[in-house]
mmCIF file of C-alpha atoms in Angstrom:
data_model
loop_
_atom_site.group_PDB
_atom_site.id
_atom_site.type_symbol
_atom_site.label_atom_id
_atom_site.label_comp_id
_atom_site.label_asym_id
_atom_site.label_seq_id
_atom_site.Cartn_x
_atom_site.Cartn_y
_atom_site.Cartn_z
ATOM 1 C CA MET A 249 -0.217 -0.020 -0.205
ATOM 2 C CA SER A 250 1.309 3.689 -0.770
ATOM 3 C CA HIS A 251 2.468 5.323 2.242
ATOM 4 C CA ASP A 252 1.258 8.643 0.073
ATOM 5 C CA VAL A 253 -2.147 9.092 2.672
ATOM 6 C CA SER A 254 -2.581 13.353 1.924
ATOM 7 C CA TRP A 255 -6.015 11.689 -0.067
ATOM 8 C CA LEU A 256 -7.143 9.875 3.259
ATOM 9 C CA GLU A 257 -6.191 12.551 5.235
ATOM 10 C CA GLN A 258 -8.824 14.869 3.800
ATOM 11 C CA TYR A 259 -11.488 12.510 3.496
ATOM 12 C CA MET A 260 -10.770 11.790 7.277
ATOM 13 C CA SER A 261 -10.616 16.317 8.008
ATOM 14 C CA ASP A 262 -13.735 16.081 6.816
ATOM 15 C CA ALA A 263 -15.734 13.072 8.047
ATOM 16 C CA LYS A 264 -14.147 15.075 11.245
ATOM 17 C CA ALA A 265 -16.688 18.111 10.178
ATOM 18 C CA GLY A 266 -19.232 16.133 9.743
ATOM 19 C CA THR A 267 -19.309 16.838 5.848
ATOM 20 C CA LEU A 268 -19.517 13.341 4.022
ATOM 21 C CA ALA A 269 -22.805 12.248 2.977
ATOM 22 C CA ALA A 270 -21.846 8.750 4.328
ATOM 23 C CA PRO A 271 -20.096 7.052 7.187
ATOM 24 C CA PRO A 272 -16.487 6.329 6.742
ATOM 25 C CA SER A 273 -16.402 2.887 7.948
ATOM 26 C CA ALA A 274 -18.835 0.273 9.157
ATOM 27 C CA TRP A 275 -18.511 -2.501 11.497
ATOM 28 C CA TRP A 276 -20.754 -5.323 10.578
ATOM 29 C CA ILE A 277 -21.897 -8.046 12.766
ATOM 30 C CA VAL A 278 -22.725 -10.580 9.126
ATOM 31 C CA THR A 279 -23.878 -13.462 12.574
ATOM 32 C CA ARG A 280 -24.510 -13.703 15.998
ATOM 33 C CA ALA A 281 -23.559 -17.588 15.501
ATOM 34 C CA CYS A 282 -20.375 -17.698 17.745
ATOM 35 C CA ASN A 283 -18.202 -21.404 18.673
ATOM 36 C CA LEU A 284 -17.252 -19.174 22.225
ATOM 37 C CA ASN A 285 -18.827 -18.201 25.103
ATOM 38 C CA CYS A 286 -17.320 -14.286 26.194
ATOM 39 C CA TYR A 287 -19.531 -12.925 28.952
ATOM 40 C CA TYR A 288 -18.481 -9.450 28.132
ATOM 41 C CA CYS A 289 -19.552 -10.002 24.361
ATOM 42 C CA PHE A 290 -21.075 -6.856 23.686
ATOM 43 C CA ALA A 291 -23.204 -8.426 20.748
ATOM 44 C CA ASP A 292 -24.636 -10.914 22.486
ATOM 45 C CA ALA A 293 -23.401 -13.780 20.538
ATOM 46 C CA ARG A 294 -25.009 -16.677 20.597
ATOM 47 C CA LYS A 295 -26.943 -18.303 18.067
ATOM 48 C CA LYS A 296 -27.514 -17.632 14.137
ATOM 49 C CA ASP A 297 -30.742 -14.834 14.098
ATOM 50 C CA PRO A 298 -33.295 -16.067 12.162
ATOM 51 C CA ASP A 299 -33.630 -12.657 9.694
ATOM 52 C CA GLU A 300 -29.600 -12.284 9.084
ATOM 53 C CA LEU A 301 -29.580 -11.316 5.886
ATOM 54 C CA ASP A 302 -28.845 -13.386 2.966
ATOM 55 C CA THR A 303 -26.138 -13.385 0.485
ATOM 56 C CA ALA A 304 -27.675 -11.660 -2.039
ATOM 57 C CA GLU A 305 -29.344 -9.347 0.198
ATOM 58 C CA ALA A 306 -25.811 -8.439 1.907
ATOM 59 C CA MET A 307 -24.307 -8.127 -1.248
ATOM 60 C CA ALA A 308 -26.352 -5.439 -1.960
ATOM 61 C CA VAL A 309 -25.500 -3.519 1.103
ATOM 62 C CA LEU A 310 -21.927 -4.110 -0.225
ATOM 63 C CA GLU A 311 -22.531 -2.155 -3.416
ATOM 64 C CA ASP A 312 -24.885 0.654 -1.447
ATOM 65 C CA PHE A 313 -21.776 1.067 0.963
ATOM 66 C CA ALA A 314 -19.245 1.577 -2.400
ATOM 67 C CA ALA A 315 -21.890 3.758 -3.700
ATOM 68 C CA SER A 316 -22.035 6.036 -1.439
ATOM 69 C CA GLY A 317 -18.604 7.034 -0.948
ATOM 70 C CA LEU A 318 -18.694 4.938 2.652
ATOM 71 C CA MET A 319 -14.494 3.124 2.351
ATOM 72 C CA PHE A 320 -13.846 1.044 5.086
ATOM 73 C CA VAL A 321 -15.941 -2.704 6.268
ATOM 74 C CA THR A 322 -14.861 -4.635 9.131
ATOM 75 C CA PHE A 323 -16.549 -8.283 9.397
ATOM 76 C CA LEU A 324 -17.143 -9.654 12.990
ATOM 77 C CA GLY A 325 -19.332 -11.181 14.679
ATOM 78 C CA GLY A 326 -20.396 -13.701 16.786
ATOM 79 C CA GLU A 327 -17.325 -15.396 14.255
ATOM 80 C CA PRO A 328 -17.749 -14.292 10.992
ATOM 81 C CA LEU A 329 -15.858 -17.441 9.249
ATOM 82 C CA VAL A 330 -19.552 -19.480 10.432
ATOM 83 C CA ARG A 331 -20.672 -18.061 7.670
ATOM 84 C CA LYS A 332 -20.349 -19.692 4.537
ATOM 85 C CA ASP A 333 -20.310 -17.195 1.999
ATOM 86 C CA ILE A 334 -17.917 -14.863 4.127
ATOM 87 C CA TYR A 335 -15.325 -15.507 1.701
ATOM 88 C CA ARG A 336 -17.375 -14.416 -1.307
ATOM 89 C CA LEU A 337 -18.738 -11.485 1.184
ATOM 90 C CA VAL A 338 -14.646 -9.979 1.122
ATOM 91 C CA ASP A 339 -13.820 -10.881 -2.745
ATOM 92 C CA HIS A 340 -17.186 -9.014 -3.278
ATOM 93 C CA SER A 341 -16.369 -5.972 -0.866
ATOM 94 C CA THR A 342 -12.439 -5.461 -2.562
ATOM 95 C CA ASP A 343 -13.733 -5.750 -6.022
ATOM 96 C CA LEU A 344 -15.912 -2.736 -5.148
ATOM 97 C CA GLY A 345 -12.668 -1.037 -4.130
ATOM 98 C CA LEU A 346 -13.644 -1.127 -0.112
ATOM 99 C CA TYR A 347 -10.864 -1.400 2.456
ATOM 100 C CA THR A 348 -12.111 -4.624 3.916
ATOM 101 C CA ALA A 349 -11.113 -6.000 7.315
ATOM 102 C CA LEU A 350 -12.596 -9.049 9.453
ATOM 103 C CA LEU A 351 -12.147 -9.899 12.856
ATOM 104 C CA THR A 352 -11.967 -13.640 14.557
ATOM 105 C CA ASN A 353 -11.843 -15.586 17.679
ATOM 106 C CA GLY A 354 -9.559 -18.188 15.922
ATOM 107 C CA LEU A 355 -10.858 -21.169 17.375
ATOM 108 C CA ASN A 356 -10.729 -23.654 14.581
ATOM 109 C CA VAL A 357 -9.465 -20.757 11.713
ATOM 110 C CA ARG A 358 -6.679 -23.021 10.133
ATOM 111 C CA GLU A 359 -4.039 -21.695 7.573
ATOM 112 C CA ASP A 360 -5.949 -22.165 4.433
ATOM 113 C CA LYS A 361 -8.893 -19.882 5.894
ATOM 114 C CA ILE A 362 -6.634 -17.016 6.739
ATOM 115 C CA ASP A 363 -5.066 -17.956 3.156
ATOM 116 C CA ARG A 364 -8.506 -17.478 1.400
ATOM 117 C CA LEU A 365 -9.361 -14.805 3.148
ATOM 118 C CA VAL A 366 -6.071 -12.442 1.977
ATOM 119 C CA ASP A 367 -6.362 -14.540 -1.255
ATOM 120 C CA ALA A 368 -9.811 -12.442 -1.355
ATOM 121 C CA GLY A 369 -7.945 -9.021 -0.704
ATOM 122 C CA LEU A 370 -9.026 -9.152 2.506
ATOM 123 C CA GLU A 371 -6.684 -6.215 3.925
ATOM 124 C CA MET A 372 -6.488 -6.124 7.895
ATOM 125 C CA ILE A 373 -7.527 -9.557 10.212
ATOM 126 C CA GLY A 374 -8.062 -8.647 13.823
ATOM 127 C CA VAL A 375 -8.208 -11.226 16.589
ATOM 128 C CA SER A 376 -9.258 -10.897 20.377
ATOM 129 C CA ILE A 377 -6.642 -12.148 23.149
ATOM 130 C CA ASP A 378 -7.129 -12.523 27.044
ATOM 131 C CA SER A 379 -4.407 -13.168 28.775
ATOM 132 C CA THR A 380 -0.445 -14.404 28.046
ATOM 133 C CA GLU A 381 -2.019 -17.637 29.886
ATOM 134 C CA ALA A 382 -4.008 -20.463 28.550
ATOM 135 C CA ALA A 383 -6.057 -20.784 31.943
ATOM 136 C CA THR A 384 -6.960 -17.444 32.080
ATOM 137 C CA HIS A 385 -7.995 -16.989 27.814
ATOM 138 C CA ASP A 386 -9.426 -20.066 27.730
ATOM 139 C CA SER A 387 -11.746 -19.628 30.641
ATOM 140 C CA VAL A 388 -12.644 -16.655 29.212
ATOM 141 C CA ARG A 389 -13.403 -17.867 26.122
ATOM 142 C CA GLY A 390 -15.274 -20.843 27.652
ATOM 143 C CA VAL A 391 -13.616 -23.320 25.272
ATOM 144 C CA ARG A 392 -10.216 -25.101 25.918
ATOM 145 C CA GLY A 393 -7.292 -24.576 23.329
ATOM 146 C CA SER A 394 -9.023 -21.417 22.369
ATOM 147 C CA LEU A 395 -5.438 -19.391 23.257
ATOM 148 C CA ASP A 396 -3.595 -21.565 21.068
ATOM 149 C CA TRP A 397 -5.712 -21.139 18.083
ATOM 150 C CA THR A 398 -5.726 -17.501 18.562
ATOM 151 C CA ARG A 399 -2.161 -17.420 18.892
ATOM 152 C CA ARG A 400 -1.502 -19.741 15.444
ATOM 153 C CA VAL A 401 -3.954 -17.239 13.703
ATOM 154 C CA VAL A 402 -2.001 -13.976 14.625
ATOM 155 C CA ARG A 403 1.474 -15.699 13.835
ATOM 156 C CA HIS A 404 0.199 -17.054 10.243
ATOM 157 C CA ALA A 405 -1.488 -13.875 9.315
ATOM 158 C CA VAL A 406 2.042 -11.969 10.143
ATOM 159 C CA ARG A 407 3.735 -14.368 7.872
ATOM 160 C CA ARG A 408 1.475 -13.711 5.273
ATOM 161 C CA GLY A 409 1.731 -9.840 5.110
ATOM 162 C CA VAL A 410 -1.945 -8.595 6.121
ATOM 163 C CA ARG A 411 -2.138 -5.731 8.394
ATOM 164 C CA THR A 412 -3.033 -7.876 11.851
ATOM 165 C CA SER A 413 -4.596 -6.725 14.620
ATOM 166 C CA VAL A 414 -4.443 -8.036 18.226
ATOM 167 C CA ARG A 415 -7.916 -6.682 20.570
ATOM 168 C CA ILE A 416 -7.601 -6.699 24.476
ATOM 169 C CA VAL A 417 -11.331 -6.492 26.607
ATOM 170 C CA VAL A 418 -9.306 -4.208 29.674
ATOM 171 C CA SER A 419 -11.585 -6.443 32.445
ATOM 172 C CA GLU A 420 -10.419 -7.784 36.075
ATOM 173 C CA ASP A 421 -9.048 -10.769 34.000
ATOM 174 C CA SER A 422 -6.874 -9.250 31.527
ATOM 175 C CA TYR A 423 -5.965 -6.529 33.433
ATOM 176 C CA GLU A 424 -2.530 -7.652 34.776
ATOM 177 C CA SER A 425 -1.452 -9.571 31.522
ATOM 178 C CA ILE A 426 -2.246 -6.099 29.470
ATOM 179 C CA PRO A 427 2.054 -5.498 29.621
ATOM 180 C CA ASP A 428 2.648 -8.791 28.688
ATOM 181 C CA LEU A 429 0.229 -8.989 26.261
ATOM 182 C CA PHE A 430 1.798 -5.550 24.775
ATOM 183 C CA ARG A 431 5.535 -7.465 24.715
ATOM 184 C CA TRP A 432 4.133 -10.080 22.877
ATOM 185 C CA ALA A 433 2.524 -8.088 20.208
ATOM 186 C CA VAL A 434 5.546 -6.193 19.606
ATOM 187 C CA ASP A 435 7.685 -9.587 19.517
ATOM 188 C CA GLU A 436 5.629 -11.489 17.027
ATOM 189 C CA GLY A 437 4.854 -8.921 14.720
ATOM 190 C CA VAL A 438 1.471 -7.462 14.904
ATOM 191 C CA GLU A 439 0.896 -4.100 13.521
ATOM 192 C CA GLU A 440 -1.905 -3.009 15.773
ATOM 193 C CA LEU A 441 -2.598 -3.134 19.423
ATOM 194 C CA ILE A 442 -5.915 -2.235 19.767
ATOM 195 C CA LEU A 443 -6.991 -1.968 23.207
ATOM 196 C CA LEU A 444 -10.840 -1.642 24.177
ATOM 197 C CA PRO A 445 -12.743 -0.369 27.376
ATOM 198 C CA MET A 446 -15.742 -2.850 28.576
ATOM 199 C CA PHE A 447 -18.718 -2.027 28.158
ATOM 200 C CA MET A 448 -21.575 -3.008 29.783
ATOM 201 C CA VAL A 449 -24.171 -4.257 27.039
ATOM 202 C CA GLY A 450 -25.083 -6.888 25.518
ATOM 203 C CA ARG A 451 -23.933 -10.135 27.135
ATOM 204 C CA ALA A 452 -22.301 -7.519 29.889
ATOM 205 C CA ALA A 453 -25.406 -6.043 31.027
ATOM 206 C CA GLY A 454 -28.136 -7.206 33.105
ATOM 207 C CA GLY A 455 -26.049 -6.976 36.707
ATOM 208 C CA ALA A 456 -27.314 -4.201 39.425
ATOM 209 C CA GLU A 457 -24.192 -2.629 39.381
ATOM 210 C CA ASP A 458 -23.432 -2.013 35.842
ATOM 211 C CA ARG A 459 -23.312 1.439 36.322
ATOM 212 C CA ARG A 460 -21.017 1.094 39.113
ATOM 213 C CA ALA A 461 -19.194 -1.143 36.528
ATOM 214 C CA ASP A 462 -18.938 1.136 33.672
ATOM 215 C CA ILE A 463 -16.851 3.986 36.144
ATOM 216 C CA VAL A 464 -14.544 1.498 37.438
ATOM 217 C CA GLY A 465 -13.962 0.012 34.217
ATOM 218 C CA LYS A 466 -13.167 2.694 32.602
ATOM 219 C CA ARG A 467 -11.140 4.445 35.254
ATOM 220 C CA LEU A 468 -9.341 0.396 34.480
ATOM 221 C CA PHE A 469 -9.187 1.527 31.051
ATOM 222 C CA LEU A 470 -7.463 4.650 31.118
ATOM 223 C CA ASP A 471 -5.166 3.041 33.848
ATOM 224 C CA SER A 472 -3.794 0.480 31.619
ATOM 225 C CA LEU A 473 -3.406 2.975 28.866
ATOM 226 C CA ARG A 474 -0.914 4.930 31.048
ATOM 227 C CA ARG A 475 0.680 1.327 31.934
ATOM 228 C CA LEU A 476 1.567 1.068 27.789
ATOM 229 C CA ARG A 477 2.958 4.589 27.261
ATOM 230 C CA ARG A 478 5.400 3.954 29.695
ATOM 231 C CA LEU A 479 6.044 0.285 28.055
ATOM 232 C CA GLY A 480 6.522 1.890 24.419
ATOM 233 C CA GLU A 481 8.486 5.341 25.298
ATOM 234 C CA PRO A 482 11.471 3.134 25.377
ATOM 235 C CA LEU A 483 10.515 1.465 22.480
ATOM 236 C CA GLY A 484 9.659 4.619 20.416
ATOM 237 C CA ILE A 485 5.848 3.440 20.147
ATOM 238 C CA SER A 486 3.385 6.268 20.615
ATOM 239 C CA VAL A 487 0.815 5.065 23.108
ATOM 240 C CA PRO A 488 -2.326 8.091 22.548
ATOM 241 C CA VAL A 489 -2.968 8.512 26.570
ATOM 242 C CA GLN A 490 -7.143 9.305 26.855
ATOM 243 C CA GLU A 491 -8.278 11.616 29.745
ATOM 244 C CA THR A 492 -12.187 11.526 29.643
ATOM 245 C CA LEU A 493 -13.633 10.084 26.789
ATOM 246 C CA ALA A 494 -12.311 6.051 26.940
ATOM 247 C CA CYS A 495 -13.166 4.794 23.163
ATOM 248 C CA PRO A 496 -11.292 2.311 22.103
ATOM 249 C CA GLN A 497 -7.986 2.981 21.769
ATOM 250 C CA GLY A 498 -5.857 1.546 18.469
ATOM 251 C CA ILE A 499 -2.410 1.574 19.139
ATOM 252 C CA GLU A 500 0.241 1.670 15.947
ATOM 253 C CA LEU A 501 3.182 -0.761 17.010
ATOM 254 C CA ARG A 502 5.482 -0.796 13.889
ATOM 255 C CA PRO A 503 7.437 2.826 12.495
ATOM 256 C CA PRO A 504 6.045 4.650 9.215
ATOM 257 C CA THR A 505 8.696 3.716 7.873
ATOM 258 C CA ASP A 506 8.948 -0.302 7.704
ATOM 259 C CA ARG A 507 7.903 -1.560 4.822
ATOM 260 C CA HIS A 508 4.994 -3.850 5.921
ATOM 261 C CA HIS A 509 3.657 -0.771 8.036
ATOM 262 C CA HIS A 510 -0.168 -0.236 5.989
ATOM 263 C CA ALA A 511 0.330 2.964 6.036
ATOM 264 C CA GLY A 512 -3.706 3.302 5.033
ATOM 265 C CA HIS A 513 -5.370 1.415 7.728
ATOM 266 C CA ALA A 514 -2.827 3.475 10.055
ATOM 267 C CA ALA A 515 -3.994 6.892 8.881
ATOM 268 C CA GLY A 516 -7.764 6.547 8.991
ATOM 269 C CA PHE A 517 -7.820 5.295 12.185
ATOM 270 C CA GLU A 518 -5.315 7.436 13.678
ATOM 271 C CA LEU A 519 -7.775 10.354 12.469
ATOM 272 C CA SER A 520 -10.780 9.219 14.273
ATOM 273 C CA SER A 521 -9.800 9.329 17.376
ATOM 274 C CA GLY A 522 -12.327 10.341 20.027
ATOM 275 C CA CYS A 523 -15.655 8.970 19.719
ATOM 276 C CA LYS A 524 -17.365 8.193 16.302
ATOM 277 C CA VAL A 525 -20.832 8.348 16.270
ATOM 278 C CA GLY A 526 -22.258 10.719 13.789
ATOM 279 C CA ARG A 527 -18.981 11.058 12.269
ATOM 280 C CA PHE A 528 -16.469 7.493 10.844
ATOM 281 C CA MET A 529 -18.594 4.863 11.697
ATOM 282 C CA ILE A 530 -22.249 2.465 12.253
ATOM 283 C CA SER A 531 -22.781 -0.534 13.335
ATOM 284 C CA VAL A 532 -24.543 -3.026 11.095
ATOM 285 C CA GLN A 533 -26.511 -6.213 12.853
ATOM 286 C CA PRO A 534 -27.023 -9.275 11.168
ATOM 287 C CA ASN A 535 -30.246 -8.030 10.041
ATOM 288 C CA GLY A 536 -29.230 -4.736 8.563
ATOM 289 C CA ASP A 537 -30.346 -3.333 11.697
ATOM 290 C CA VAL A 538 -27.884 -0.203 11.998
ATOM 291 C CA TYR A 539 -26.652 0.867 15.190
ATOM 292 C CA PRO A 540 -24.782 4.087 16.131
ATOM 293 C CA CYS A 541 -21.454 2.343 17.102
ATOM 294 C CA PRO A 542 -21.148 -1.056 18.301
ATOM 295 C CA PHE A 543 -21.719 -0.533 21.989
ATOM 296 C CA VAL A 544 -25.164 2.187 21.439
ATOM 297 C CA HIS A 545 -27.587 -0.261 20.923
ATOM 298 C CA THR A 546 -30.703 1.489 18.958
ATOM 299 C CA SER A 547 -31.345 0.929 15.842
ATOM 300 C CA ILE A 548 -31.906 4.340 13.978
ATOM 301 C CA GLY A 549 -32.672 2.416 10.642
ATOM 302 C CA ASN A 550 -32.440 -0.558 8.452
ATOM 303 C CA LEU A 551 -30.143 -1.436 5.160
ATOM 304 C CA ARG A 552 -32.779 -4.006 3.570
ATOM 305 C CA THR A 553 -35.157 -0.786 3.419
ATOM 306 C CA ARG A 554 -33.455 2.377 3.344
ATOM 307 C CA SER A 555 -29.297 3.664 1.346
ATOM 308 C CA VAL A 556 -26.514 3.959 3.897
ATOM 309 C CA THR A 557 -26.969 7.964 3.256
ATOM 310 C CA ASP A 558 -30.280 8.125 4.433
ATOM 311 C CA ILE A 559 -29.736 6.442 7.507
ATOM 312 C CA TRP A 560 -26.607 8.921 7.456
ATOM 313 C CA ARG A 561 -28.677 11.594 8.284
ATOM 314 C CA SER A 562 -30.760 10.526 11.185
ATOM 315 C CA PRO A 563 -31.703 12.606 14.005
ATOM 316 C CA LEU A 564 -29.325 10.869 16.765
ATOM 317 C CA LEU A 565 -26.190 11.130 14.112
ATOM 318 C CA ARG A 566 -27.249 14.443 13.199
ATOM 319 C CA ARG A 567 -27.485 15.528 16.816
ATOM 320 C CA ALA A 568 -23.408 13.688 17.211
ATOM 321 C CA ARG A 569 -22.161 16.472 14.768
ATOM 322 C CA GLY A 570 -23.420 19.597 16.383
ATOM 323 C CA GLU A 571 -22.858 18.543 19.770
ATOM 324 C CA ASP A 572 -19.954 17.211 21.733
ATOM 325 C CA LEU A 573 -21.992 14.373 24.252
ATOM 326 C CA GLY A 574 -18.976 11.960 24.976
ATOM 327 C CA CYS A 575 -19.700 8.712 25.132
ATOM 328 C CA LEU A 576 -23.453 7.605 23.916
ATOM 329 C CA ALA A 577 -22.728 4.142 25.094
ATOM 330 C CA ARG A 578 -22.728 5.190 28.251
ATOM 331 C CA SER A 579 -25.133 7.616 27.725
ATOM 332 C CA MET A 580 -27.133 4.244 27.681
ATOM 333 C CA ILE A 581 -25.846 2.876 30.286
ATOM 334 C CA HIS A 582 -26.746 5.360 32.600
ATOM 335 C CA THR A 583 -29.205 6.556 31.577
ATOM 336 C CA GLY A 584 -31.485 4.272 29.234
ATOM 337 C CA ARG A 585 -31.146 7.122 26.244
ATOM 338 C CA ALA A 586 -29.065 7.441 23.361
ATOM 339 C CA ASP A 587 -30.015 11.053 22.625
ATOM 340 C CA VAL A 588 -28.175 12.649 26.064
ATOM 341 C CA ALA A 589 -24.959 13.668 27.330
ATOM 342 C CA ASP A 590 -22.741 11.056 28.728
ATOM 343 C CA PRO A 591 -23.131 11.845 32.717
ATOM 344 C CA THR A 592 -19.259 10.273 32.758
ATOM 345 C CA TYR A 593 -18.019 12.469 30.273
ATOM 346 C CA ARG A 594 -15.562 15.067 32.255
ATOM 347 C CA ALA A 595 -16.682 13.747 35.957
ATOM 348 C CA ASP A 596 -14.896 13.070 38.684
ATOM 349 C CA ALA A 597 -14.791 8.939 38.658
ATOM 350 C CA ALA A 598 -14.865 9.442 42.902
ATOM 351 C CA ARG A 599 -18.229 11.507 42.340
ATOM 352 C CA LEU A 600 -19.897 9.627 40.101
ATOM 353 C CA LEU A 601 -19.551 6.085 42.446
ATOM 354 C CA ALA A 602 -20.378 8.582 45.527
ATOM 355 C CA GLU A 603 -23.556 9.310 44.180
ATOM 356 C CA LEU A 604 -24.482 5.628 43.475
ATOM 357 C CA PRO A 605 -26.072 3.315 45.332
ATOM 358 C CA ALA A 606 -24.242 1.255 47.993
ATOM 359 C CA PRO A 607 -22.835 -1.930 46.223
ATOM 360 C CA ALA A 608 -25.370 -4.505 47.248
ATOM 361 C CA GLU A 609 -24.216 -6.932 50.706
ATOM 362 C CA GLY A 610 -20.825 -8.988 49.473
ATOM 363 C CA GLY A 611 -20.314 -7.115 46.531
ATOM 364 C CA ASP A 612 -17.481 -5.140 47.135
ATOM 365 C CA ARG A 613 -14.328 -7.912 47.284
ATOM 366 C CA PRO A 614 -10.671 -6.935 48.983
ATOM 367 C CA ALA A 615 -8.654 -5.613 45.601
ATOM 368 C CA ALA A 616 -6.496 -8.678 44.159
ATOM 369 C CA GLY A 617 -3.051 -8.456 42.238
ATOM 370 C CA ASP A 618 -2.451 -5.110 41.088
ATOM 371 C CA LEU A 619 -5.670 -4.240 39.965
ATOM 372 C CA PRO A 620 -5.903 -0.174 40.679
ATOM 373 C CA PHE A 621 -9.330 -0.486 42.338
ATOM 374 C CA VAL A 622 -12.083 -2.285 44.687
ATOM 375 C CA PRO A 623 -13.309 -4.989 42.629
ATOM 376 C CA VAL A 624 -17.028 -4.434 41.615
ATOM 377 C CA ASP A 625 -19.880 -6.830 40.143
ATOM 378 C CA GLY A 626 -20.137 -7.029 36.328
ATOM 379 C CA LEU A 627 -15.846 -7.217 35.512
ATOM 380 C CA SER A 628 -15.513 -10.188 35.851
ATOM 381 C CA LEU A 629 -15.961 -14.078 35.063
ATOM 382 C CA ALA A 630 -16.159 -14.414 38.251
ATOM 383 C CA SER A 631 -18.885 -12.116 38.700
ATOM 384 C CA HIS A 632 -20.571 -13.209 35.770
ATOM 385 C CA ARG A 633 -20.732 -17.139 37.459
ATOM 386 C CA ALA A 634 -21.669 -16.020 40.955
ATOM 387 C CA ARG A 635 -24.876 -14.672 38.830
ATOM 388 C CA GLY A 636 -25.248 -17.825 37.469
ATOM 389 C CA GLU A 637 -24.854 -16.843 33.451
ATOM 390 C CA GLY A 638 -21.116 -17.804 33.309
#
């Protein structure tokens, strides 16, 4: 890929200004079927939805995206490789000129599957990891051996020269392993690490302490970024540090001069820092419903009946373009509404926690390991098992 990204810089500048006719990026849950059972799954992926878009409908959506000027498409799930037509979708997407990525959990993904995706034009493959320790990762995922499969996918993708991304959801389970995962990704030649806060949506939601868990989880995420910055500095790796928003953060692990560095993808995501609602992305559900982002679970239209440019003009997205509302996922978690400002945005975490009702009996536990807070219900596999959900 060319390292001349001046055109992309202008495109993303227009996106930030809110002047594009369509979103730059779509994160598309192509199926909710999944072969794992992660307790924090934002998509609550279990089985295939009965009204999932079929191949012809999915192809039509891709054609609508290309005609609108949308540039990036990421297929995810559930597990997107469960769809038998995923290779056709990747091939069609890249033929239309869309920059196409895919996120997989890695389980049972043989090298030939990765080769088929790359041969179809896939530009980026991402996997998520919870720990360097198989016992922890496999417990969170609910399948023994899942960490070994994930590592194989990463290593083969790096060998194939496709942009490779490792994603870490910050939880009580992953927190202590994050520095080791960072070093492992660098040593493996991974190009990008993405750190994500744990949002109390999807399967993670429904506990009595969701609001408390969200505030504490946000603190844990921001602290993790600061720890990675200290680790990255001696290696020449720049780790952006957030102060107020706590939005998923990409970290480039290779210098832009590296011959394998996918400069276009990197520039696109670096320039879309901050909340992406209304400016940089939409999230597509298996049935074509469109959410403002993967963590804001409210429909603003359906691609079976409306074009992406029409949906992009929805009142909620217009408001998000015109105002700095913070994180609308947190608006939903704390108020039940996506059309109001995030009450945690630029707010003191200690004050927010003090204003919440006292934790339920037995809800507080002694701090464990290096956790910089008293753990709360909702941020660990153990707490979900205590609810009878794990």
